[in-house]
Coordinates of C-alpha atoms and ligand atoms in Angstrom, one line a residue:
X27 CA 39.7 156.9 94.4
X28 CA 37.9 159.6 96.3
X29 CA 34.5 158.9 98.0
X30 CA 31.6 160.2 96.2
X31 CA 30.6 163.6 97.6
X32 CA 27.0 164.2 98.6
X33 CA 25.1 167.4 98.3
X34 CA 24.9 168.7 101.8
X35 CA 23.0 171.2 103.7
X36 CA 24.6 174.5 105.0
X37 CA 24.9 173.2 108.4
X38 CA 26.9 170.3 107.0
X39 CA 28.9 172.9 105.2
X40 CA 29.6 174.7 108.4
X41 CA 30.7 171.4 109.9
X42 CA 32.9 170.9 106.8
X43 CA 34.3 174.4 107.1
X44 CA 35.1 173.6 110.7
X45 CA 36.8 170.4 109.7
X46 CA 38.5 171.7 106.6
X47 CA 41.8 171.9 108.3
X48 CA 41.6 168.4 109.4
X49 CA 40.4 166.2 106.6
X50 CA 39.8 166.4 102.9
X51 CA 36.8 165.0 101.3
X52 CA 38.7 163.3 98.6
X53 CA 42.3 162.5 98.3
X54 CA 44.3 161.9 95.1
X55 CA 47.8 161.1 94.6
X56 CA 50.2 161.9 91.7
X57 CA 53.8 161.5 91.3
X58 CA 55.9 164.6 91.4
X59 CA 57.4 166.0 88.2
X60 CA 54.5 164.8 86.0
X61 CA 53.9 166.8 82.9
X62 CA 51.8 169.9 82.9
X63 CA 48.2 169.0 82.0
X64 CA 48.4 165.6 83.6
X65 CA 44.9 164.8 85.0
X66 CA 44.8 164.3 88.8
X67 CA 41.1 163.3 88.8
X68 CA 37.6 164.4 88.1
X69 CA 36.8 166.3 91.2
X70 CA 33.2 167.3 90.2
X71 CA 32.2 163.8 89.6
X72 CA 34.0 162.5 92.6
X73 CA 32.3 165.2 94.8
X74 CA 28.9 164.4 93.2
X75 CA 28.6 167.9 91.7
X76 CA 26.5 168.7 88.6
X77 CA 29.1 169.0 85.9
X78 CA 26.8 171.0 83.7
X79 CA 26.4 173.9 86.1
X80 CA 30.0 174.1 87.2
X81 CA 31.0 176.9 84.9
X82 CA 28.0 178.9 85.7
X83 CA 28.7 178.4 89.4
X84 CA 32.3 179.5 88.9
X85 CA 33.8 176.3 90.2
X86 CA 37.5 177.0 91.1
X87 CA 40.4 176.5 93.4
X88 CA 40.8 179.2 96.0
X89 CA 43.7 177.9 98.1
X90 CA 46.6 180.4 97.9
X91 CA 50.1 179.5 96.8
X92 CA 49.6 175.9 97.9
X93 CA 47.2 175.3 95.0
X94 CA 49.2 177.1 92.4
X95 CA 50.4 173.9 90.9
X96 CA 46.8 172.7 90.1
X97 CA 43.9 173.9 88.2
X98 CA 40.3 172.7 87.7
X99 CA 38.5 172.7 84.5
X100 CA 35.1 174.3 85.2
X101 CA 33.6 172.8 82.1
X102 CA 34.2 169.2 83.0
X103 CA 35.4 169.2 86.6
X104 CA 38.8 167.7 85.9
X105 CA 41.7 168.6 88.2
X106 CA 44.9 168.8 86.3
X107 CA 48.6 169.8 86.8
X108 CA 49.1 173.4 86.0
X109 CA 52.8 173.8 87.0
X110 CA 55.4 171.0 87.4
X111 CA 55.4 169.7 90.9
X112 CA 58.6 169.2 92.8
X113 CA 58.0 167.2 95.9
X114 CA 61.2 168.3 97.5
X115 CA 60.5 171.9 96.9
X116 CA 57.0 171.7 98.1
X117 CA 57.5 169.8 101.3
X118 CA 61.1 169.4 102.2
X119 CA 61.6 167.0 104.9
X120 CA 57.8 166.4 105.3
X121 CA 56.4 163.0 104.5
X122 CA 53.9 162.3 103.2
X123 CA 53.7 165.4 101.0
X124 CA 50.1 166.4 100.9
X125 CA 48.8 169.5 99.0
X126 CA 45.4 170.7 100.3
X127 CA 43.2 172.3 97.8
X128 CA 40.1 174.3 98.6
X129 CA 37.5 174.4 95.8
X130 CA 34.4 176.6 95.7
X131 CA 31.2 176.7 93.7
X132 CA 28.8 179.6 94.0
X133 CA 25.0 179.7 93.9
X134 CA 24.7 178.1 96.3
X135 CA 28.1 178.5 97.8
X136 CA 29.9 175.2 98.3
X137 CA 33.4 174.6 99.6
X138 CA 35.2 171.3 99.0
X139 CA 38.5 170.1 100.3
X140 CA 40.5 167.9 98.1
X141 CA 43.9 166.5 99.1
X142 CA 46.6 165.7 96.5
X143 CA 49.5 163.6 97.8
X144 CA 52.6 164.2 95.8
X145 CA 54.4 160.9 95.5
X146 CA 58.2 160.9 95.6
X147 CA 60.1 159.9 92.5
X148 CA 63.8 159.4 92.6
X149 CA 64.7 162.6 90.9
X150 CA 67.7 163.6 93.2
X151 CA 71.1 162.1 93.4
X152 CA 73.1 161.8 96.6
X153 CA 75.5 164.7 97.0
X154 CA 78.4 165.6 99.2
X155 CA 78.9 169.0 100.6
X156 CA 82.6 168.9 100.2
X157 CA 84.3 169.2 96.9
X158 CA 87.0 166.8 98.0
X159 CA 88.1 165.2 101.2
X160 CA 91.8 165.1 102.0
X161 CA 93.3 163.0 104.8
X162 CA 97.0 163.1 105.9
X163 CA 97.9 159.8 107.4
X164 CA 101.3 158.7 108.7
X165 CA 102.6 155.6 107.0
X166 CA 103.2 154.1 110.4
X167 CA 99.5 154.2 111.2
X168 CA 98.4 150.7 112.2
X169 CA 96.0 148.5 110.2
X170 CA 92.4 148.8 111.3
X171 CA 92.5 152.5 112.1
X172 CA 89.2 154.3 111.2
X173 CA 88.7 157.7 109.7
X174 CA 85.3 159.2 109.4
X175 CA 84.2 160.1 105.9
X176 CA 81.7 162.8 104.9
X177 CA 78.1 161.7 104.5
X178 CA 76.0 162.3 101.4
X179 CA 72.6 164.0 101.3
X180 CA 69.7 163.1 99.1
X181 CA 66.4 165.1 99.5
X182 CA 64.3 162.3 98.0
X183 CA 61.9 160.4 100.2
X184 CA 62.8 157.6 102.5
X185 CA 63.1 155.0 99.9
X186 CA 64.9 157.2 97.5
X187 CA 67.4 158.8 99.9
X188 CA 70.9 157.6 100.6
X189 CA 71.0 154.0 101.3
X190 CA 74.5 152.8 100.7
X191 CA 78.2 153.8 100.2
X192 CA 80.8 152.2 98.2
X193 CA 84.6 152.8 97.9
X194 CA 86.4 152.1 94.8
X195 CA 88.4 148.8 95.0
X196 CA 91.9 149.3 96.4
X197 CA 94.2 147.2 98.4
X198 CA 94.9 149.7 101.2
X199 CA 91.5 150.8 102.3
X200 CA 88.1 149.5 102.8
X201 CA 84.8 151.0 104.0
X202 CA 82.9 150.5 107.1
X203 CA 79.4 151.9 107.7
X204 CA 78.2 152.7 111.2
X205 CA 74.5 153.2 111.6
X206 CA 73.6 155.7 114.2
X207 CA 69.8 156.0 114.3
X208 CA 68.6 156.5 110.7
X209 CA 72.0 157.8 109.7
X210 CA 74.6 155.8 107.9
X211 CA 78.1 157.1 108.6
X212 CA 80.9 155.8 106.3
X213 CA 84.4 155.2 107.7
X214 CA 87.7 154.7 105.9
X215 CA 89.6 151.8 107.4
X216 CA 93.2 151.0 106.7
X217 CA 93.5 147.3 105.7
X218 CA 97.1 147.2 104.6
X219 CA 100.2 149.0 105.9
X220 CA 100.8 152.2 104.1
X221 CA 104.1 152.8 102.5
X222 CA 104.9 156.3 101.4
X223 CA 107.8 155.1 99.4
X224 CA 105.5 153.0 97.3
X225 CA 102.4 155.2 97.3
X226 CA 102.7 158.7 98.6
X227 CA 99.1 159.5 97.7
X228 CA 96.0 157.4 97.3
X229 CA 93.1 158.8 95.2
X230 CA 89.9 157.2 96.3
X231 CA 86.3 157.7 95.2
X232 CA 83.5 157.4 97.7
X233 CA 80.2 156.8 96.1
X234 CA 76.8 157.2 97.8
X235 CA 73.8 155.3 96.4
X236 CA 70.1 156.0 97.0
X237 CA 67.4 153.4 97.2
X238 CA 65.7 154.3 93.9
X239 CA 65.1 151.9 91.1
X240 CA 67.3 152.4 89.3
X241 CA 69.4 153.9 92.1
X242 CA 71.1 157.3 91.7
X243 CA 74.6 158.0 93.0
X244 CA 77.0 160.8 93.9
X245 CA 80.7 160.6 94.3
X246 CA 83.4 162.3 96.4
X247 CA 87.1 162.3 95.6
X248 CA 88.9 161.2 98.8
X249 CA 92.7 161.8 98.7
X250 CA 94.9 160.2 101.3
X251 CA 98.3 161.8 101.6
X252 CA 100.7 159.4 103.2
X253 CA 103.1 161.2 105.7
X254 CA 106.6 159.9 105.9
X255 CA 107.9 157.9 108.8
X256 CA 111.6 157.1 109.1
X257 CA 111.0 153.5 108.1
X258 CA 113.8 153.2 105.6
X259 CA 117.5 153.1 106.3
X260 CA 120.0 154.5 103.9
X261 CA 121.4 152.0 101.4
X262 CA 124.8 152.1 99.7
X263 CA 124.8 151.5 96.0
X264 CA 127.8 149.3 96.7
X265 CA 128.7 147.7 100.0
X266 CA 132.3 147.0 99.2
X267 CA 134.6 149.3 97.3
X268 CA 138.1 148.0 96.5
X269 CA 140.4 150.6 95.0
X270 CA 144.0 151.4 94.6
X271 CA 145.9 154.5 95.4
X272 CA 149.5 155.5 94.7
X273 CA 151.7 156.3 97.6
X274 CA 153.0 159.9 97.9
X275 CA 149.8 161.3 96.3
X276 CA 149.2 165.0 97.0
X277 CA 147.2 165.9 100.1
X278 CA 143.6 166.5 99.2
X279 CA 143.5 164.0 96.4
X280 CA 140.0 162.5 96.0
X281 CA 140.0 158.8 96.6
X282 CA 136.4 157.8 96.2
X283 CA 132.9 159.1 96.7
X284 CA 130.6 156.7 98.4
X285 CA 126.9 157.2 98.0
X286 CA 123.9 156.0 100.0
X287 CA 120.3 156.8 99.3
X288 CA 117.3 156.8 101.6
X289 CA 113.9 156.9 100.0
X290 CA 112.3 158.5 103.1
X291 CA 111.2 162.1 102.9
X292 CA 112.8 165.3 104.3
X293 CA 115.2 164.7 107.2
X294 CA 114.3 161.0 107.3
X295 CA 115.9 160.8 103.8
X296 CA 118.9 163.1 104.3
X297 CA 122.0 161.1 104.5
X298 CA 125.3 161.9 106.3
X299 CA 128.5 159.9 106.3
X300 CA 130.9 159.1 109.1
X301 CA 133.9 156.9 109.6
X302 CA 133.1 153.8 111.7
X303 CA 134.1 154.4 115.3
X304 CA 136.1 151.2 115.5
X305 CA 138.6 152.4 113.0
X306 CA 142.3 152.8 113.8
X307 CA 142.9 156.4 114.8
X308 CA 145.6 156.5 112.1
X309 CA 142.9 156.4 109.5
X310 CA 141.5 159.7 110.7
X311 CA 144.9 161.2 110.1
X312 CA 145.3 159.8 106.7
X313 CA 141.9 160.3 105.2
X314 CA 139.1 162.8 105.5
X315 CA 135.4 162.1 104.8
X316 CA 133.0 164.8 103.7
X317 CA 129.9 164.1 105.8
X318 CA 127.6 165.6 103.3
X319 CA 129.0 164.3 100.0
X320 CA 130.6 161.0 101.1
X321 CA 133.9 162.0 99.4
X322 CA 137.0 160.5 100.9
X323 CA 140.2 162.5 100.4
X324 CA 143.8 162.1 101.3
X325 CA 144.8 164.0 104.4
X326 CA 148.2 162.5 105.4
X327 CA 151.3 161.2 103.8
X328 CA 150.6 157.9 102.2
X329 CA 153.6 155.6 102.5
X330 CA 153.4 152.2 101.1
X331 CA 156.3 151.1 103.2
X332 CA 154.4 151.9 106.4
X333 CA 150.9 150.7 105.5
X334 CA 150.1 149.0 102.2
X335 CA 146.3 148.6 102.7
X336 CA 143.7 150.6 104.6
X337 CA 140.3 149.3 105.5
X338 CA 137.7 151.9 106.1
X339 CA 134.2 151.5 107.4
X340 CA 131.8 154.2 106.4
X341 CA 128.5 154.7 108.1
X342 CA 125.6 156.4 106.4
X343 CA 123.0 157.7 108.7
X344 CA 119.8 159.6 108.1
X345 CA 118.5 162.5 110.2
X346 CA 115.3 160.9 111.3
X347 CA 114.3 160.5 115.0
X348 CA 115.6 158.0 115.7
X349 CA 118.0 157.9 112.8
X350 CA 118.8 154.7 110.9
X351 CA 122.2 153.7 109.7
X352 CA 124.0 151.4 107.3
X353 CA 127.6 150.6 106.6
X354 CA 129.9 150.1 103.7
X355 CA 133.6 149.1 103.5
X356 CA 136.3 150.8 101.5
X357 CA 139.5 148.9 100.9
X358 CA 142.3 151.1 99.7
X359 CA 145.3 149.3 98.4
X360 CA 148.4 151.4 98.3
X361 CA 150.5 151.1 95.1
X362 CA 154.3 151.2 95.6
X363 CA 156.3 154.0 94.1
X364 CA 160.1 153.8 93.7
X365 CA 160.6 156.2 96.6
X366 CA 163.2 154.2 98.6
X367 CA 166.7 153.8 97.6
X368 CA 168.3 150.4 98.3
X369 CA 170.0 149.8 101.6
X370 CA 173.3 148.1 101.8
X371 CA 174.2 146.2 105.0
X372 CA 177.8 145.0 105.2
X373 CA 178.7 142.2 107.6
X374 CA 182.4 142.1 107.6
X375 CA 184.1 138.9 108.5
X376 CA 187.2 140.9 109.3
X377 CA 188.4 144.4 108.6
X378 CA 191.7 143.1 107.5
X379 CA 192.7 140.5 104.9
X380 CA 196.0 138.7 105.2
X381 CA 198.1 139.4 102.2
X382 CA 198.7 135.8 101.6
X383 CA 195.0 135.0 101.4
X384 CA 194.1 132.8 98.5
X385 CA 191.7 134.0 95.7
X386 CA 188.2 132.9 96.6
X387 CA 188.6 133.9 100.2
X388 CA 185.3 135.5 101.5
X389 CA 185.9 138.9 103.0
X390 CA 182.4 140.2 103.7
X391 CA 178.8 139.3 103.5
X392 CA 176.6 142.0 102.0
X393 CA 172.9 142.1 102.1
X394 CA 171.0 144.6 99.9
X395 CA 167.4 145.5 100.6
X396 CA 164.9 147.8 99.2
X397 CA 161.6 148.7 101.0
X398 CA 159.9 149.1 97.7
X399 CA 158.3 146.2 95.9
X400 CA 158.2 144.8 92.4
X401 CA 160.8 146.1 90.1
X402 CA 161.3 148.9 92.7
X403 CA 162.8 146.1 94.8
X404 CA 164.7 144.4 92.6
X405 CA 168.3 145.5 93.2
X406 CA 171.5 145.1 91.2
X407 CA 174.8 145.4 93.0
X408 CA 178.2 146.4 91.5
X409 CA 181.7 147.0 92.8
X410 CA 184.3 149.7 92.1
X411 CA 186.8 148.9 89.3
X412 CA 190.4 148.1 89.9
X413 CA 190.1 146.2 93.1
X414 CA 191.2 142.6 93.5
X415 CA 187.7 141.7 94.8
X416 CA 184.5 140.6 93.3
X417 CA 180.8 140.2 94.3
X418 CA 179.4 136.7 94.2
X419 CA 175.6 136.3 94.5
X420 CA 174.7 134.1 97.4
X421 CA 172.1 131.3 97.6
X422 CA 169.9 133.8 99.3
X423 CA 168.1 136.6 97.5
X424 CA 169.9 140.0 97.7
X425 CA 172.8 138.4 99.6
X426 CA 176.3 138.7 98.1
X427 CA 179.7 137.7 99.3
X428 CA 182.7 139.9 98.7
X429 CA 185.4 137.5 97.5
X430 CA 189.1 138.0 96.9
X431 CA 189.8 137.8 93.2
X432 CA 193.6 138.2 92.9
X433 CA 196.7 137.8 95.1
X434 CA 197.4 140.7 97.4
X435 CA 200.7 142.3 98.2
X436 CA 200.6 144.5 101.2
X437 CA 204.0 146.0 100.3
X438 CA 202.3 147.3 97.1
X439 CA 198.8 148.2 98.4
X440 CA 198.2 148.1 102.0
X441 CA 194.5 148.9 102.1
X442 CA 191.5 149.2 99.8
X443 CA 188.4 151.4 99.7
X444 CA 185.8 149.2 98.0
X445 CA 182.7 151.1 96.7
X446 CA 179.6 148.9 96.6
X447 CA 176.8 150.4 94.6
X448 CA 173.2 149.1 94.7
X449 CA 170.8 150.2 92.1
X450 CA 167.1 149.3 91.9
X451 CA 165.1 148.8 88.7
X452 CA 162.5 151.4 89.3
X453 CA 161.7 154.3 87.1
X454 CA 163.7 156.3 87.6
X455 CA 166.2 154.0 89.3
X456 CA 167.5 154.9 92.7
X457 CA 170.9 153.9 93.9
X458 CA 173.0 154.0 97.0
X459 CA 176.6 153.2 97.7
X460 CA 178.7 152.2 100.6
X461 CA 182.5 152.2 101.0
X462 CA 184.1 149.2 102.6
X463 CA 187.6 149.8 103.9
X464 CA 189.8 146.7 103.9
X465 CA 193.3 146.6 105.4
X466 CA 195.8 144.1 104.1
X467 CA 197.5 142.5 107.0
X468 CA 201.3 141.8 106.9
X469 CA 202.8 138.4 106.3
X470 CA 206.5 137.9 106.7
X471 CA 207.4 137.6 103.1
X472 CA 210.3 140.0 102.8
X473 CA 213.9 139.2 103.7
X474 CA 215.9 141.9 105.5
X475 CA 218.3 143.5 103.1
X476 CA 221.4 145.6 103.4
X477 CA 221.9 148.5 101.1
X478 CA 225.5 147.5 100.2
X479 CA 227.0 144.1 100.0
X480 CA 229.9 143.7 100.6
X481 CA 230.7 146.6 102.9
X482 CA 234.3 147.9 102.8
X483 CA 235.6 149.5 105.9
X484 CA 238.9 151.3 106.4
X485 CA 240.0 151.3 110.0
X486 CA 243.1 153.1 111.2
X487 CA 245.2 150.8 113.3
X488 CA 245.6 151.5 117.0
X489 CA 242.0 152.0 117.5
X490 CA 240.7 152.4 121.1
X491 CA 239.2 149.0 122.2
X492 CA 235.5 149.2 123.0
X493 CA 234.8 152.1 120.8
X494 CA 232.2 151.9 118.1
X495 CA 233.9 151.6 114.8
X496 CA 231.0 151.1 112.4
X497 CA 227.3 150.6 112.1
X498 CA 225.3 148.4 109.7
X499 CA 221.7 148.8 108.9
X500 CA 219.4 146.5 107.1
X501 CA 215.8 147.2 105.9
X502 CA 212.8 144.9 105.8
X503 CA 209.7 145.9 103.8
X504 CA 207.4 144.0 106.1
X505 CA 205.7 145.5 109.1
X506 CA 206.1 145.4 112.8
X507 CA 207.5 142.2 114.1
X508 CA 208.1 141.0 110.6
X509 CA 210.3 144.1 110.2
X510 CA 211.8 144.1 113.7
X511 CA 215.5 143.3 113.0
X512 CA 218.2 141.9 115.3
X513 CA 221.8 141.9 114.2
X514 CA 224.4 139.2 114.8
X515 CA 228.1 138.8 113.8
X516 CA 228.7 135.5 112.1
X517 CA 231.7 133.4 112.1
X518 CA 234.3 134.5 109.6
X519 CA 234.8 132.6 106.5
X520 CA 237.6 130.4 105.4
X521 CA 240.7 129.8 107.6
X522 CA 240.6 133.2 109.2
X523 CA 240.1 133.4 112.9
X524 CA 236.7 133.9 114.4
X525 CA 236.4 137.7 114.3
X526 CA 233.4 137.6 116.6
X527 CA 235.8 137.4 119.5
X528 CA 237.4 140.7 118.3
X529 CA 234.1 142.5 117.6
X530 CA 230.8 142.9 119.2
X531 CA 227.5 144.1 117.7
X532 CA 224.6 145.8 119.3
X533 CA 221.8 143.5 118.1
X534 CA 219.3 146.3 118.1
X535 CA 220.9 149.0 116.2
X536 CA 223.8 147.3 114.4
X537 CA 226.6 149.3 116.1
X538 CA 229.8 147.4 115.8
X539 CA 232.6 147.9 118.4
X540 CA 236.1 146.6 118.3
X541 CA 237.1 144.7 121.4
X542 CA 240.9 145.0 120.6
X543 CA 243.2 147.5 119.0
X544 CA 244.3 146.4 115.5
X545 CA 247.9 146.5 114.4
X546 CA 248.5 147.1 110.7
X547 CA 251.8 145.4 111.0
X548 CA 250.1 142.2 112.2
X549 CA 246.8 142.3 110.4
X550 CA 246.1 144.3 107.3
X551 CA 242.6 143.1 106.5
X552 CA 239.9 140.7 107.4
X553 CA 236.2 140.1 106.7
X554 CA 233.1 138.8 108.5
X555 CA 229.4 138.5 108.0
X556 CA 226.6 140.3 109.8
X557 CA 223.1 138.9 109.7
X558 CA 219.9 140.8 110.2
X559 CA 217.0 138.6 111.4
X560 CA 213.4 139.8 111.6
X561 CA 210.8 138.8 114.2
X562 CA 208.5 137.0 111.9
X563 CA 207.4 133.5 112.4
X564 CA 209.3 131.8 110.9
X565 CA 211.9 134.5 110.9
X566 CA 213.8 135.6 107.8
X567 CA 217.4 136.8 107.7
X568 CA 219.7 138.6 105.3
X569 CA 223.5 138.7 105.4
X570 CA 226.1 141.2 104.5
X571 CA 229.9 140.7 104.2
X572 CA 232.0 143.4 105.8
X573 CA 235.6 143.7 104.6
X574 CA 237.8 145.6 107.0
X575 CA 241.1 147.1 105.9
X576 CA 243.5 148.3 108.6
X577 CA 245.2 151.5 107.8
X578 CA 248.8 152.0 108.8
X579 CA 249.9 154.7 111.1
X580 CA 253.5 155.9 111.8
X581 CA 253.9 153.9 114.8
X582 CA 257.3 152.3 114.2
X583 CA 260.8 154.0 114.4
X584 CA 262.9 153.4 111.3
X585 CA 265.1 150.3 111.4
X586 CA 268.1 150.0 109.0
X587 CA 268.2 146.5 107.7
X588 CA 270.9 147.3 104.9
X589 CA 272.6 150.4 103.4
X590 CA 270.2 152.6 101.8
X591 CA 270.6 153.7 98.2
X592 CA 271.1 157.3 97.4
X593 CA 267.7 157.6 96.2
X594 CA 266.6 155.9 99.5
X595 CA 264.6 152.9 98.2
X596 CA 264.9 149.9 100.3
X597 CA 263.0 146.7 101.1
X598 CA 260.1 147.3 103.4
X599 CA 260.5 151.0 103.1
X600 CA 257.0 151.4 101.6
X601 CA 255.1 153.2 104.2
X602 CA 251.6 152.4 103.0
X603 CA 250.1 149.4 101.6
X604 CA 248.6 149.7 98.2
X605 CA 245.1 151.2 98.6
X606 CA 242.5 149.1 97.0
X607 CA 240.3 151.1 94.8
X608 CA 237.2 152.0 96.7
X609 CA 233.9 151.0 95.3
X610 CA 231.5 153.8 94.8
X611 CA 228.0 153.7 93.8
Ligands
NAG722 C1 87.8 163.6 91.1 O1 88.9 162.9 90.6 C2 88.8 162.7 89.2 C3 90.0 161.8 88.8 O2 91.1 162.2 89.4 C4 88.8 164.0 88.5 O3 88.7 163.8 87.1 C5 87.6 164.8 88.9 O4 87.7 166.1 88.4 C6 87.7 165.0 90.4 N1 86.5 165.7 90.9 C7 86.6 166.7 91.7 C8 85.3 167.3 92.1 O5 87.6 167.2 92.0
NAG723 C1 223.2 134.1 105.3 O1 224.0 133.1 105.9 C2 223.3 132.0 106.3 C3 224.3 131.1 107.0 O2 225.6 131.3 106.6 C4 222.7 131.3 105.2 O3 222.0 130.2 105.6 C5 221.8 132.3 104.5 O4 221.2 131.7 103.3 C6 222.5 133.5 104.1 N1 221.6 134.5 103.6 C7 221.8 135.1 102.4 C8 220.8 136.1 102.0 O5 222.8 135.0 101.7
NAG724 C1 268.9 154.4 93.1 O1 270.3 154.1 93.2 C2 270.6 152.8 92.7 C3 272.1 152.5 93.0 O2 272.8 153.5 92.8 C4 270.1 152.8 91.3 O3 270.4 151.5 90.8 C5 268.7 153.1 91.1 O4 268.4 153.2 89.7 C6 268.4 154.5 91.7 N1 267.0 154.6 91.6 C7 266.5 155.8 91.4 C8 265.1 155.8 91.3 O5 267.2 156.7 91.1

C-alpha cells in the first residue's frame, strides 16, 4: 500500500518534521489481536530506502509507548508486530485507531512517519453492568406498560458494537427498542395481564447482540416479581352444607367448620367469616361463628319442637382494600329426641253418667299428642283397671273415646276416678297420666222401703184426739227427688171401716195422729196401710201394714150380771184381752 518514499533533501526533511504531526508518509493497516511477528509491511522498501545500509544506519522506531507494539527489522526493513495489539486498549472510543510510528536512520539522519491503522475485530461481547435486574410489578398493571431495561456495552468498533436486543420468548412480556441518537434502549412491555396466583415470578433473559460476524452476545437475568392485587375472592370448598344435629346438645358443641380459601397474598388472602346479615336474629342466639376458623358452635338451647331446621348464610371476606366476599349456606336439620312426654286432652261430654246408661255409651273424647316425632310420637294409651269403662280408638289418629263397658249402679259406686295413662315409644319411653272424675247420676230405680212390715202398735184406749200416736219412716236408696218421700194412709182392707177418717198422717215426716179417742170396749184392733212415695218420675211407692191393738184401761165400774162364785170367776170378768205375742227382731 504505502507510496514509495523518495530520498529527500534536508529542507524537505525539515518540512517533513514540521508536518510529522499531521500526516504519515505511508500508512498500513492490520487487524488487532494478530499474532506476534505478523508482518505489517516492508517499510524500507516502501520508503525507498537502501535496504543494505539500514543496519549500518541504525534504522529503528523511536516513537515512545505508542510504538511499543511494533518493531522494524534493520536487516530487511520489515515492520512487524512485537506485542499483541488490542484496539480497544489502544484507542478506546477513538475511531479510526491509528498508531503513528516515527522511524529514524542515521548518516545521514532521516525521519520517516509511518501510520498503522489497527482494524477492529469482534473480540468483545456485549456486557451489562448489572448482575441482575429485578422489577416489582403489580399484577393489576395494564397491558402495554413499559419498563426500561439496562443497556449493554460493547467496546468494539461501530460495526462490532451492540446492535440488537432479544428477550427470551414468553407470553407475558415482549421487548421494544427505542433509538435515541445512536443509542438503542430496550424496554420491557407487558403484553398479557399478569396473574400473581398463576406466576408470582417471571425469570427473563435479555440478550444483547453485536454486529460482528458471527455476532457475539451478552445476557442479563431479568426477574419480574409480581405484586399481589386483591383480584381473587375467597371460595368455599363447598357452597352448601347439609348436616344434622340432635336437639338438647350441650352448649359449645361444634356443629361444622366451613372453610374458604383465597389465593391472594397477605391481607388480600386472609379470610374472615361472618353470619349473613339477613339472618333471623334468633340464629345469632343459637349459634356462634368463629370469625377466624369458620367453626360454628351451639350457643343456645336447641329444641326440635321450636325449630326443626336452621338455614345459615356464612360470608367469607378477605382483608383486602376493598375486600371481596363470598357466601355459603349451612342447613342444620335438628333431630328429635324423646324429650317431651305425651299430653292428654280430655273433652268430656258430661261430668256425670246416668246410672242407667247402656254399655257403649261414649263418656269422653280423649286426644293424646306428643310434640316429638317418629317413635317419640307414637303414643299408647291405657286405662286404670277395675273401672266399667274402656278406651276405644277413634277414626282419627291419637283420638280415643272413653266408653261405658258395664252397667252402673249408683247405689253401689257413685263416682269413678279413671286414670288415663299415655306412654310414648321413645327410648326411654316417657309417660303422662290424667285422672278423669266421673259422677254417676241417680235414676229412680229404688222403691221406698219400711224397716218393718207389718208394724204392730199398742195404743191405750181413751187417747187424746189430735195427738200424735205413732210415726212411720221409710227409706229410699235413691237420691234427692228420687228419695224424697211423701206418706199417705191408705184405705183399710177388707170389710173394716175406712180408718183414714180416724187417722191423719203428716205426709212429710210420717207422723200419725188419731182424730178420735178409741174405746177398747168398742174396738179392740184394726189395721191400715201407709204408703211412702218418692218424687221420681215416674214415682215409686212402698207400703207398710200397721196393725193397731187398743189397750184396755179401767174405765168401767163393775156390773154384776149373775152371782159370783167364791173364787170370783165370772163371764166377762177378764180384765185384759189376751196379749198377742209381740214380734221382736
Ligand atoms: C441467570 O439465570 C440462570 C438461570 O436461572 C442462572 O443459571 C444464572 O446463574 C443466572 N445468572 C446470574 C448472573 O445470576
Ligand atoms: C202398695 O199398695 C198399692 C195399692 O194398694 C199397690 O199397687 C202396690 O203394689 C203396693 N206396694 C207394695 C210394695 O206392696
Ligand atoms: C170356783 O167355785 C165353783 C163353784 O163353787 C167351782 O166349781 C170352781 O171349781 C171354783 N174354781 C176355782 C178356781 O176354785
